[in-house]
Tab-separated table of C-alpha atoms in Angstrom:
chain	number	residue	atom	x	y	z
A	187	MET	CA	-11.799	-12.314	13.907
A	188	ASP	CA	-8.853	-12.803	11.487
A	189	PRO	CA	-7.973	-12.210	8.064
A	190	LEU	CA	-8.944	-15.649	7.278
A	191	VAL	CA	-12.739	-15.010	8.467
A	192	HIS	CA	-12.650	-11.687	6.383
A	193	LEU	CA	-11.732	-13.576	3.514
A	194	ILE	CA	-15.015	-15.142	3.317
A	195	ASP	CA	-16.750	-12.194	5.330
A	196	GLY	CA	-15.151	-9.728	3.171
A	197	PRO	CA	-17.100	-7.414	0.303
A	198	ARG	CA	-14.788	-8.897	-2.383
A	199	ALA	CA	-15.381	-12.960	-1.775
A	200	ARG	CA	-18.533	-13.144	-3.731
A	201	SER	CA	-20.127	-14.411	-6.848
A	202	ALA	CA	-17.404	-16.924	-7.644
A	203	PHE	CA	-18.095	-19.070	-10.551
A	204	THR	CA	-18.715	-22.615	-10.013
A	205	LEU	CA	-18.689	-25.583	-12.536
A	206	ARG	CA	-18.787	-29.295	-12.341
A	207	VAL	CA	-16.379	-30.651	-15.236
A	208	VAL	CA	-16.493	-33.989	-16.614
A	209	MET	CA	-13.771	-35.508	-19.046
A	210	SER	CA	-12.955	-38.266	-21.226
A	211	ALA	CA	-9.039	-38.911	-21.971
A	212	PRO	CA	-7.401	-37.818	-23.901
A	213	TRP	CA	-8.088	-34.057	-22.743
A	214	GLY	CA	-6.380	-30.760	-21.549
A	215	ILE	CA	-7.814	-27.334	-20.247
A	216	ASP	CA	-5.533	-24.450	-20.798
A	217	VAL	CA	-6.844	-22.019	-17.996
A	218	ARG	CA	-6.070	-18.443	-18.882
A	219	ASP	CA	-9.187	-17.017	-16.985
A	220	GLY	CA	-7.097	-14.715	-14.831
A	221	ALA	CA	-8.698	-15.599	-11.526
A	222	ALA	CA	-7.344	-14.604	-8.457
A	223	LEU	CA	-8.027	-17.554	-6.667
A	224	THR	CA	-9.155	-21.085	-8.024
A	225	VAL	CA	-10.517	-24.052	-5.708
A	226	VAL	CA	-10.471	-27.472	-7.169
A	227	VAL	CA	-11.986	-30.637	-5.944
A	228	ILE	CA	-11.282	-33.736	-7.710
A	229	THR	CA	-13.890	-36.278	-7.434
A	230	GLY	CA	-13.515	-38.821	-9.752
A	231	GLY	CA	-10.486	-40.334	-11.764
A	232	ARG	CA	-7.063	-38.793	-12.039
A	233	VAL	CA	-6.279	-35.076	-13.123
A	234	TRP	CA	-2.811	-33.411	-13.445
A	235	LEU	CA	-2.010	-29.861	-13.116
A	236	ARG	CA	0.860	-27.977	-14.999
A	237	ARG	CA	2.102	-24.507	-14.368
A	238	GLU	CA	5.144	-22.675	-15.479
A	239	GLY	CA	8.036	-23.265	-12.840
A	240	LEU	CA	6.424	-26.249	-11.303
A	241	GLU	CA	6.661	-29.978	-11.615
A	242	PRO	CA	3.455	-31.510	-12.958
A	243	LEU	CA	1.163	-32.412	-10.253
A	244	PRO	CA	-1.135	-35.488	-10.110
A	245	THR	CA	-4.056	-35.789	-8.140
A	246	GLY	CA	-7.025	-38.216	-7.556
A	247	PRO	CA	-10.621	-38.225	-5.926
A	248	GLY	CA	-10.901	-35.936	-2.800
A	249	ASP	CA	-7.621	-34.230	-3.394
A	250	VAL	CA	-8.152	-30.394	-3.110
A	251	LEU	CA	-6.228	-27.541	-5.503
A	252	LEU	CA	-5.914	-24.210	-4.317
A	253	ILE	CA	-4.508	-22.263	-7.247
A	254	ARG	CA	-3.710	-18.590	-6.386
A	255	GLY	CA	-2.632	-15.936	-8.858
A	256	ALA	CA	-3.761	-14.891	-12.275
A	257	GLU	CA	-0.945	-17.060	-14.046
A	258	PRO	CA	-2.208	-19.502	-16.528
A	259	TYR	CA	-2.307	-23.250	-15.600
A	260	VAL	CA	-3.481	-26.702	-17.499
A	261	ILE	CA	-5.195	-29.179	-16.352
A	262	SER	CA	-5.262	-32.646	-17.905
A	263	ASP	CA	-5.725	-36.512	-18.162
A	264	ARG	CA	-1.719	-36.696	-18.252
A	265	PRO	CA	1.168	-34.808	-17.807
A	266	ASP	CA	1.964	-34.510	-21.465
A	267	SER	CA	-1.338	-34.297	-22.657
A	268	VAL	CA	-1.841	-31.046	-25.403
A	269	PRO	CA	-4.544	-28.638	-24.306
A	270	GLY	CA	-7.682	-29.046	-26.970
A	271	THR	CA	-9.545	-26.159	-24.895
A	272	VAL	CA	-8.376	-22.530	-23.807
A	273	VAL	CA	-10.480	-21.017	-21.167
A	274	TYR	CA	-10.377	-16.907	-21.231
A	275	PRO	CA	-11.580	-14.394	-18.896
A	276	GLY	CA	-15.394	-13.982	-18.605
A	277	ASN	CA	-15.145	-17.808	-18.907
A	278	ARG	CA	-15.097	-17.760	-22.497
A	279	CYS	CA	-14.380	-21.457	-23.758
A	280	MET	CA	-12.391	-21.756	-27.234
A	281	SER	CA	-11.057	-24.346	-29.374
A	282	LEU	CA	-7.451	-24.156	-30.422
A	283	ASP	CA	-8.539	-22.859	-33.769
A	284	GLY	CA	-10.291	-20.243	-32.338
A	285	ARG	CA	-14.072	-21.919	-31.973
A	286	ALA	CA	-16.259	-20.968	-29.195
A	287	VAL	CA	-17.252	-24.262	-27.614
A	288	HIS	CA	-18.857	-23.347	-24.258
A	289	GLN	CA	-22.181	-24.392	-25.482
A	290	THR	CA	-21.071	-27.654	-27.240
A	291	MET	CA	-19.556	-28.536	-24.275
A	292	SER	CA	-22.295	-27.992	-21.930
A	293	HIS	CA	-24.486	-30.778	-20.697
A	294	GLY	CA	-27.120	-29.279	-18.168
A	295	VAL	CA	-26.788	-27.051	-15.561
A	296	ASN	CA	-23.158	-25.808	-14.657
A	297	ILE	CA	-21.865	-29.420	-16.251
A	298	TRP	CA	-19.385	-28.825	-18.691
A	299	GLY	CA	-16.946	-31.093	-20.522
A	300	ASN	CA	-16.361	-33.421	-23.471
A	301	ASP	CA	-18.192	-36.411	-22.446
A	302	PRO	CA	-21.312	-36.235	-19.614
A	303	GLU	CA	-20.231	-39.580	-18.944
A	304	GLY	CA	-16.369	-38.916	-18.313
A	305	THR	CA	-14.656	-40.733	-15.357
A	306	ASP	CA	-12.266	-37.513	-14.942
A	307	THR	CA	-14.556	-35.024	-13.038
A	308	MET	CA	-14.021	-32.427	-10.727
A	309	ILE	CA	-15.929	-29.322	-9.094
A	310	LEU	CA	-13.963	-25.704	-9.814
A	311	GLY	CA	-14.775	-22.722	-8.234
A	312	ALA	CA	-13.114	-19.371	-9.344
A	313	TYR	CA	-12.878	-15.929	-7.361
A	314	GLU	CA	-12.437	-13.167	-9.733
A	315	GLY	CA	-10.895	-11.163	-6.648
A	316	THR	CA	-10.265	-11.578	-3.082
A	317	GLY	CA	-9.586	-8.155	-2.059
A	318	GLU	CA	-6.686	-6.685	0.205
A	319	ILE	CA	-7.687	-8.628	3.049
A	320	GLY	CA	-8.062	-11.878	1.058
A	321	ARG	CA	-4.323	-11.126	-0.311
A	322	LEU	CA	-3.362	-10.766	3.225
A	323	ALA	CA	-5.262	-14.319	4.162
A	324	LEU	CA	-3.938	-16.084	1.110
A	325	ALA	CA	-0.154	-14.818	1.101
A	326	ALA	CA	0.937	-17.798	3.200
A	327	LEU	CA	-0.060	-20.037	0.358
A	328	PRO	CA	2.195	-21.310	-2.670
A	329	PRO	CA	1.236	-20.762	-5.970
A	330	VAL	CA	-0.573	-24.127	-5.790
A	331	ALA	CA	-1.434	-25.934	-2.923
A	332	LEU	CA	-2.482	-29.728	-3.102
A	333	LEU	CA	-4.683	-31.002	0.190
A	334	PRO	CA	-4.801	-34.425	0.174
A	335	ALA	CA	-8.263	-36.458	0.309
A	336	GLY	CA	-9.922	-36.184	3.990
A	337	SER	CA	-8.769	-32.415	4.249
A	338	VAL	CA	-12.199	-31.259	4.017
A	339	ASP	CA	-15.537	-32.168	4.808
A	340	ALA	CA	-16.688	-34.814	2.235
A	341	SER	CA	-20.427	-33.854	2.919
A	342	VAL	CA	-19.871	-30.212	1.936
A	343	VAL	CA	-18.464	-31.264	-1.829
A	344	SER	CA	-21.253	-33.554	-2.053
A	345	LEU	CA	-23.954	-30.702	-1.254
A	346	LEU	CA	-21.974	-28.386	-3.442
A	347	THR	CA	-21.526	-30.910	-6.322
A	348	ARG	CA	-25.839	-31.478	-5.897
A	349	GLU	CA	-26.456	-27.430	-5.780
A	350	ILE	CA	-24.319	-26.850	-8.556
A	351	THR	CA	-26.168	-28.822	-10.854
A	352	THR	CA	-29.797	-27.878	-10.104
A	353	ALA	CA	-31.734	-24.763	-11.002
A	354	ARG	CA	-33.252	-23.842	-8.163
A	355	VAL	CA	-34.057	-20.751	-6.068
A	356	ALA	CA	-31.194	-18.587	-5.194
A	357	GLN	CA	-29.189	-21.111	-6.613
A	358	SER	CA	-25.803	-18.621	-7.000
A	359	ALA	CA	-25.711	-17.569	-3.446
A	360	LEU	CA	-25.983	-20.799	-1.834
A	361	ASN	CA	-23.505	-21.904	-4.463
A	362	ASP	CA	-21.268	-19.067	-3.249
A	363	ARG	CA	-21.901	-19.674	0.872
A	364	LEU	CA	-20.649	-23.388	0.035
A	365	LEU	CA	-17.714	-22.629	-2.018
A	366	ASP	CA	-16.530	-20.300	0.883
A	367	SER	CA	-17.294	-22.804	3.304
A	368	LEU	CA	-14.934	-25.236	1.224
A	369	LEU	CA	-12.340	-22.595	0.872
A	370	ILE	CA	-12.049	-21.679	4.186
A	371	MET	CA	-11.509	-25.727	4.978
A	372	ALA	CA	-9.111	-25.917	2.732
A	373	VAL	CA	-6.890	-22.846	3.672
A	374	ARG	CA	-7.438	-23.538	7.539
A	375	ALA	CA	-6.153	-27.095	6.631
A	376	TRP	CA	-2.954	-26.011	4.918
A	377	LEU	CA	-2.096	-23.292	7.368
A	378	GLU	CA	-2.705	-25.349	10.380
A	379	ALA	CA	-0.489	-28.156	8.808
A	380	ARG	CA	2.306	-25.944	8.238
A	381	PRO	CA	2.561	-24.089	11.641
A	382	ASP	CA	6.054	-22.719	10.771
A	383	THR	CA	5.036	-20.856	7.430
A	384	ALA	CA	1.724	-19.837	8.761
A	385	PRO	CA	1.125	-16.170	8.625
A	386	ASN	CA	1.991	-14.143	12.027
A	387	TRP	CA	-1.744	-13.458	12.531
A	388	LEU	CA	-2.522	-17.061	12.900
A	389	SER	CA	0.728	-18.485	14.509
A	390	ALA	CA	0.398	-15.550	16.907
A	391	ARG	CA	-2.923	-16.692	18.097
A	392	HIS	CA	-0.894	-19.601	20.573
A	393	ASP	CA	-0.167	-16.682	22.758
A	394	PRO	CA	-3.505	-15.804	24.373
A	395	VAL	CA	-2.731	-12.100	24.973
A	396	VAL	CA	-1.578	-11.452	21.392
A	397	ALA	CA	-4.501	-13.378	20.174
A	398	ARG	CA	-6.894	-11.110	22.282
A	399	ALA	CA	-4.868	-7.983	20.879
A	400	LEU	CA	-5.480	-9.491	17.313
A	401	ASP	CA	-9.363	-10.053	17.815
A	402	LEU	CA	-9.741	-6.560	19.074
A	403	VAL	CA	-7.961	-4.806	16.501
A	404	HIS	CA	-9.718	-6.963	13.674
A	405	GLU	CA	-13.336	-6.507	15.007
A	406	HIS	CA	-12.913	-2.900	16.301
A	407	PRO	CA	-10.714	-1.040	14.043
A	408	ALA	CA	-12.454	2.175	14.245
A	409	ARG	CA	-11.782	2.711	18.126
A	410	PRO	CA	-8.954	5.402	18.960
A	411	TRP	CA	-6.784	2.516	19.973
A	412	THR	CA	-3.654	3.511	21.760
A	413	LEU	CA	-0.791	0.983	23.449
A	414	GLU	CA	-2.106	1.964	26.475
A	415	SER	CA	-5.648	1.309	26.050
A	416	LEU	CA	-5.118	-1.781	23.875
A	417	ALA	CA	-3.114	-3.465	26.722
A	418	GLY	CA	-5.620	-2.244	29.379
A	419	GLU	CA	-8.276	-4.408	27.436
A	420	CYS	CA	-5.888	-7.694	27.128
A	421	ALA	CA	-4.998	-6.959	31.048
A	422	VAL	CA	-1.215	-6.635	30.740
A	423	SER	CA	1.026	-3.792	30.806
A	424	ARG	CA	1.995	-1.544	27.510
A	425	ALA	CA	5.328	-3.320	28.025
A	426	THR	CA	4.409	-6.638	28.433
A	427	LEU	CA	1.612	-6.341	25.345
A	428	ALA	CA	4.503	-4.781	23.065
A	429	ALA	CA	7.394	-7.149	24.073
A	430	ARG	CA	4.781	-10.574	23.226
A	431	PHE	CA	3.087	-8.691	20.296
A	432	GLN	CA	6.411	-8.118	18.840
A	433	ARG	CA	7.768	-11.782	19.445
A	434	ALA	CA	4.785	-13.136	18.267
A	435	VAL	CA	3.686	-10.845	15.160
A	436	GLY	CA	6.865	-9.518	14.074
A	437	SER	CA	5.653	-5.848	14.510
A	438	PRO	CA	4.571	-3.267	16.977
A	439	PRO	CA	0.671	-3.453	17.993
A	440	MET	CA	0.472	0.070	16.595
A	441	THR	CA	2.408	-0.585	13.130
A	442	TYR	CA	-0.202	-3.737	12.923
A	443	LEU	CA	-3.134	-1.421	13.627
A	444	ARG	CA	-2.178	0.880	10.741
A	445	THR	CA	-1.835	-1.910	8.196
A	446	TRP	CA	-4.950	-3.578	9.401
A	447	ARG	CA	-6.711	-0.151	9.156
A	448	LEU	CA	-5.546	0.717	5.760
A	449	THR	CA	-5.868	-3.262	4.401
A	450	LEU	CA	-9.613	-2.937	5.330
A	451	ALA	CA	-9.909	0.553	3.682
A	452	CYS	CA	-8.815	-0.731	-0.107
A	453	ASP	CA	-11.729	-2.809	0.259
A	454	LEU	CA	-14.199	-0.477	1.407
A	455	LEU	CA	-13.159	1.697	-1.290
A	456	VAL	CA	-13.979	-0.865	-3.776
A	457	ALA	CA	-17.164	-2.751	-2.248
A	458	GLU	CA	-18.803	0.835	-1.425
A	459	PRO	CA	-18.135	3.068	-4.009
A	460	ASP	CA	-20.514	5.862	-2.979
A	461	LEU	CA	-18.888	5.839	0.672
A	462	GLY	CA	-17.183	9.477	1.126
A	463	LEU	CA	-13.645	9.893	2.584
A	464	GLU	CA	-14.964	11.177	5.703
A	465	PRO	CA	-17.130	8.153	6.714
A	466	LEU	CA	-14.974	5.831	5.511
A	467	ALA	CA	-12.039	7.567	7.348
A	468	ALA	CA	-14.046	7.226	10.535
A	469	ARG	CA	-15.094	3.341	10.019
A	470	VAL	CA	-11.548	2.699	10.128
A	471	GLY	CA	-10.137	4.909	12.884
A	472	TYR	CA	-8.903	8.131	11.410
A	473	GLY	CA	-10.307	11.412	12.490
A	474	SER	CA	-10.442	13.190	9.580
A	475	ALA	CA	-10.346	12.671	5.609
A	476	PHE	CA	-7.183	14.450	5.489
A	477	ALA	CA	-5.259	12.390	7.838
A	478	PHE	CA	-6.751	9.155	6.577
A	479	SER	CA	-5.682	10.043	2.787
A	480	ALA	CA	-2.115	11.192	3.978
A	481	ALA	CA	-2.054	7.702	5.292
A	482	PHE	CA	-3.274	5.588	2.727
A	483	LYS	CA	-0.774	7.554	-0.016
A	484	ASN	CA	1.916	6.660	2.428
A	485	HIS	CA	0.789	3.082	2.400
A	486	THR	CA	-0.231	2.115	-1.080
A	487	GLY	CA	1.557	4.836	-3.097
A	488	THR	CA	-1.691	6.620	-4.466
A	489	SER	CA	-4.432	8.696	-3.314
A	490	PRO	CA	-7.894	6.870	-1.914
A	491	SER	CA	-9.663	8.346	-4.938
A	492	ASP	CA	-6.913	7.317	-7.549
A	493	TYR	CA	-7.153	3.790	-6.216
A	494	ARG	CA	-10.693	3.319	-6.034
A	495	ARG	CA	-11.021	4.422	-9.719
A	496	THR	CA	-8.010	2.029	-10.897
A	497	LYS	CA	-9.958	-0.845	-9.466
A	498	GLN	CA	-12.921	-0.098	-10.838
A	499	GLU	CA	-11.915	0.206	-14.414
A	500	PRO	CA	-12.850	-3.027	-16.365
A	501	SER	CA	-9.952	-5.147	-16.793
A	502	PRO	CA	-8.724	-5.891	-20.289
A	503	VAL	CA	-9.993	-9.385	-22.002
A	504	GLY	CA	-7.286	-11.561	-22.991
């Protein structure tokens, strides 16, 4: 299991916001919701994306946008259209003169826009947070990644579109799973199309010995691994594993193990607020809360308790 899988299985990739957007020209939406990651699938018409520091980006039916980071962006019918609506954290939709427009632009279950028969249409899914493992998995993506039509399974897009707009039992849970599937397809397609820029945990999988070591570390972080025991599980000598792992991943096996354990601990601190430091330390391979706390502070610059408290504080609303 690699960080891309943990992005979906992890504690933070849940309760994503999903919506079908329907618009007629002229239109523009200034998105300032602060989401950590947004997935946009164009299902009809033509949509432009603008973000500070980037050239305006045109998209068409079937294209997928992965928008990483909380910085604002604009989607519109033309590259120079003036936004008429602003989306703030909590999915508050306001006109430029400060009027709430969420209800007036709603056209049924999770359908939103300036025209229910609009020809510019898209599916939008926004993740408020991706967790530390999610950030590790997404670190290879640019602020905006455009995947051409055909990069993801059209049947998943069709099913998600139908489920988003249908009020049925467990709708939100199913929407989450479908959006997760769409995300994993898109991220995988982006990384596999760019092997030279893929993160080390993905590119290193071309070496079967290193791939085996990575799987063991990712799936069993609590084991008392040593270089010798890890090499034994991979059926090679310590020197062979160390050399091949360093060459493929860019760091020694034990260094990578420590980073993975502490990255996993970051997510556990937030996902399980009642989990004490002793059991948490055991789950990520540390013999005591003291040893874990010292390693965690050295890695993050803060104590586990302070990290947990900071991440649980409500974000300021813009």
